[in-house]
CSV table of C-alpha atoms in Angstrom, one decimal:
chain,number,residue,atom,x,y,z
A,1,UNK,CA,0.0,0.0,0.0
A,2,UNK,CA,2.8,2.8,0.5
A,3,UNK,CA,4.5,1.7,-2.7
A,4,UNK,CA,1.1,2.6,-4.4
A,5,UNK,CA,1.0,5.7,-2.3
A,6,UNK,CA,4.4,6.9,-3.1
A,7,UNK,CA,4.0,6.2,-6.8
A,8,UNK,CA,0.7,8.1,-6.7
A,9,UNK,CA,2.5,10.8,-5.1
A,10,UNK,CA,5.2,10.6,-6.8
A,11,UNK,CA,3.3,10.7,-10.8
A,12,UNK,CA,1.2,14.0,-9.1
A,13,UNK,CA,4.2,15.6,-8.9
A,14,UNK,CA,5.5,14.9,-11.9
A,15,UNK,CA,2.0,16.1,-13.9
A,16,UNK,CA,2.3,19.4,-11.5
A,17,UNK,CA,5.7,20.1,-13.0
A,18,UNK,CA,4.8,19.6,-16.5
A,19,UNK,CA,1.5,21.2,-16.4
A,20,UNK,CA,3.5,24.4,-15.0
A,21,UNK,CA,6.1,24.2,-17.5
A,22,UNK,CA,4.2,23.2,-20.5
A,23,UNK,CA,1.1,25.7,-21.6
A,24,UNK,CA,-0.6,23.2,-23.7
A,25,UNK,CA,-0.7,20.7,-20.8
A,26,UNK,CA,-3.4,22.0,-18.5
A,27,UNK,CA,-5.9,21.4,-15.5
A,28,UNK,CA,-8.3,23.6,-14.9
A,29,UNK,CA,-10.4,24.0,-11.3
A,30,UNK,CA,-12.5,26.6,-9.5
A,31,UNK,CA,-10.6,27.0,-6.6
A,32,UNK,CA,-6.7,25.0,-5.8
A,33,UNK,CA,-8.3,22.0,-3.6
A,34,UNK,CA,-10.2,21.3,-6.7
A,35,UNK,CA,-7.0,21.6,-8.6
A,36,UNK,CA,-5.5,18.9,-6.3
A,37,UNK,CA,-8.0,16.7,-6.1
A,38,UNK,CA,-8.3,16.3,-10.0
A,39,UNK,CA,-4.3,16.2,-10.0
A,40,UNK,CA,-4.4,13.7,-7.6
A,41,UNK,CA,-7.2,12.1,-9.6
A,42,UNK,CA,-5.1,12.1,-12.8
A,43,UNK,CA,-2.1,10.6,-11.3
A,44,UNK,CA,-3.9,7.7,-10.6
A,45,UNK,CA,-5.3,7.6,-14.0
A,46,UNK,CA,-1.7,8.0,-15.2
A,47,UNK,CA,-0.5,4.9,-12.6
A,48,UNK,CA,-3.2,2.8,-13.9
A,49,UNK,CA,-2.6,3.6,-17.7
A,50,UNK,CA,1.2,2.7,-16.8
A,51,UNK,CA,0.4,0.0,-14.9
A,52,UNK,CA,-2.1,-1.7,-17.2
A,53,UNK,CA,-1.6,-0.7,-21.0
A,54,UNK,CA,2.3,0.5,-21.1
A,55,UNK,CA,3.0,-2.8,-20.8
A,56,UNK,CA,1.0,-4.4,-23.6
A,57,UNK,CA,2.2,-1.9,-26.0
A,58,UNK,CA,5.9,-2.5,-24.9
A,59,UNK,CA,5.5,-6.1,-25.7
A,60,UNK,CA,3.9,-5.7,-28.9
A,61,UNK,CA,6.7,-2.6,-29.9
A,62,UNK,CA,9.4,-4.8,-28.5
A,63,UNK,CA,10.5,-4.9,-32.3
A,64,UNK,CA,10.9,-1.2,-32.3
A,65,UNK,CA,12.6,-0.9,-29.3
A,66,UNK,CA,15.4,-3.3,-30.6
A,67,UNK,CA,15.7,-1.0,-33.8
A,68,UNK,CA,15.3,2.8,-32.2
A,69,UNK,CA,17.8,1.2,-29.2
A,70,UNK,CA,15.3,2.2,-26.8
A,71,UNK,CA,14.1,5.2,-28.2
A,72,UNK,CA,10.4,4.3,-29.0
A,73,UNK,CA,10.2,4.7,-25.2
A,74,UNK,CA,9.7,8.4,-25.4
A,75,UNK,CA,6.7,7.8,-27.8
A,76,UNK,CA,5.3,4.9,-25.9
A,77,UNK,CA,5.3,7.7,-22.9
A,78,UNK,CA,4.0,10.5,-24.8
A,79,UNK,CA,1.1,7.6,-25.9
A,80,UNK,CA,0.6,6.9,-22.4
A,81,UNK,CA,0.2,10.6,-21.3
A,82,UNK,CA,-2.3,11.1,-24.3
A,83,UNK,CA,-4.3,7.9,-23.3
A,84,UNK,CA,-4.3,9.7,-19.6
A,85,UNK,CA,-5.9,12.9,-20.9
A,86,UNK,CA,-8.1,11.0,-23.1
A,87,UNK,CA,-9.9,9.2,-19.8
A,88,UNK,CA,-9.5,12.1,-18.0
A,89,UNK,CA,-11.8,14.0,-20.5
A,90,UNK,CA,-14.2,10.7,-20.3
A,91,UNK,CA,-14.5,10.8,-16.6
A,92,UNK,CA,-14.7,14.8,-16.6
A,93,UNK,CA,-11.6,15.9,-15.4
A,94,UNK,CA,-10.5,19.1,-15.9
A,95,UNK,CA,-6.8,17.3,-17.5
A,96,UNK,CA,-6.0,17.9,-21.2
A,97,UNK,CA,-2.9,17.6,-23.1
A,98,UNK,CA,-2.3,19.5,-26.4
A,99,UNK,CA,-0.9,17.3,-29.2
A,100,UNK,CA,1.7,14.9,-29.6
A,101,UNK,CA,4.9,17.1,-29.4
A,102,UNK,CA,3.4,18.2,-26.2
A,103,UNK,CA,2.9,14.7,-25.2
A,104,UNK,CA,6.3,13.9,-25.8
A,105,UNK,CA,8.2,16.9,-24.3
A,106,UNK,CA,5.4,16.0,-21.2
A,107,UNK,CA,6.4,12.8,-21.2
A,108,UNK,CA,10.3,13.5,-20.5
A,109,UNK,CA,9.3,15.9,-18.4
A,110,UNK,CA,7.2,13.8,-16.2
A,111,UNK,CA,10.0,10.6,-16.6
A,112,UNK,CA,12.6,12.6,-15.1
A,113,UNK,CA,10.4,14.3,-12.3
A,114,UNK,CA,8.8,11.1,-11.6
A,115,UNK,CA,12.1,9.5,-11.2
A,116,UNK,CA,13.4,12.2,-9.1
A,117,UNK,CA,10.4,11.9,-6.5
A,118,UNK,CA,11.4,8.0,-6.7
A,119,UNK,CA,14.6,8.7,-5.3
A,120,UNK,CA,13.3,11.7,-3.0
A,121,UNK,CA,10.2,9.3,-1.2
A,122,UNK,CA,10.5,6.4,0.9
A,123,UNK,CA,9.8,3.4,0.1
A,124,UNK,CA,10.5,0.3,2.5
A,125,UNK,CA,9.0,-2.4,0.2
């Protein structure tokens, strides 16, 4: 349960950094506990998308990744982060991201935050 919370915490940290850096990344709220609450609400979106589909698509790309030498993984994130805003808008969140190139810069974003806030949090399991 507290690897799932730090991972949750962890992704919401990593969206807030993109979204603050990137314009066409946004979240929209009346007030900030609104704000939270769908970024928090997001980031589990985002886990699940990353926990469920990334993957799925890794296996059937595995090809690509052999030929790119890893590379693909950049556009299976910015896939990932697309899917995420796609849900979002289906369960009304306030979360959309702007295109693919926006999707991908995101996406490195959010890898390199993410990982950061892996090193930063505890985890004991």
């Amino acid at each position: 349960m507290k690897h799932f919370l730090v991972k949750t915490i962890a992704n919401a940290a990593a969206l807030a950094v993109a979204i603050w850096l990137l314009k066409d990344i946004t979240l929209t709220g009346e007030n900030t506990g609104r704000k939270i609450l769908t970024l928090i609400l997001v980031a589990l979106i985002f886990g699940l998308v990353n926990f469920l589909v990334k993957p799925v698509v890794k296996l059937l790309s595995f090809p690509l990744f052999i030929l790119t030498l890893g590379l693909i993984t950049l556009v299976v994130n910015a896939l990932m982060l697309l899917l995420t805003s796609w849900l979002a808008g289906k369960v009304d969140l306030a979360f959309h991201v702007d295109g693919f190139w926006t999707a991908l810069l995101g996406g490195v974003i959010i890898s390199i935050v993410a990982w950061a806030m892996h090193v930063i949090l505890p985890d004991e399991d």
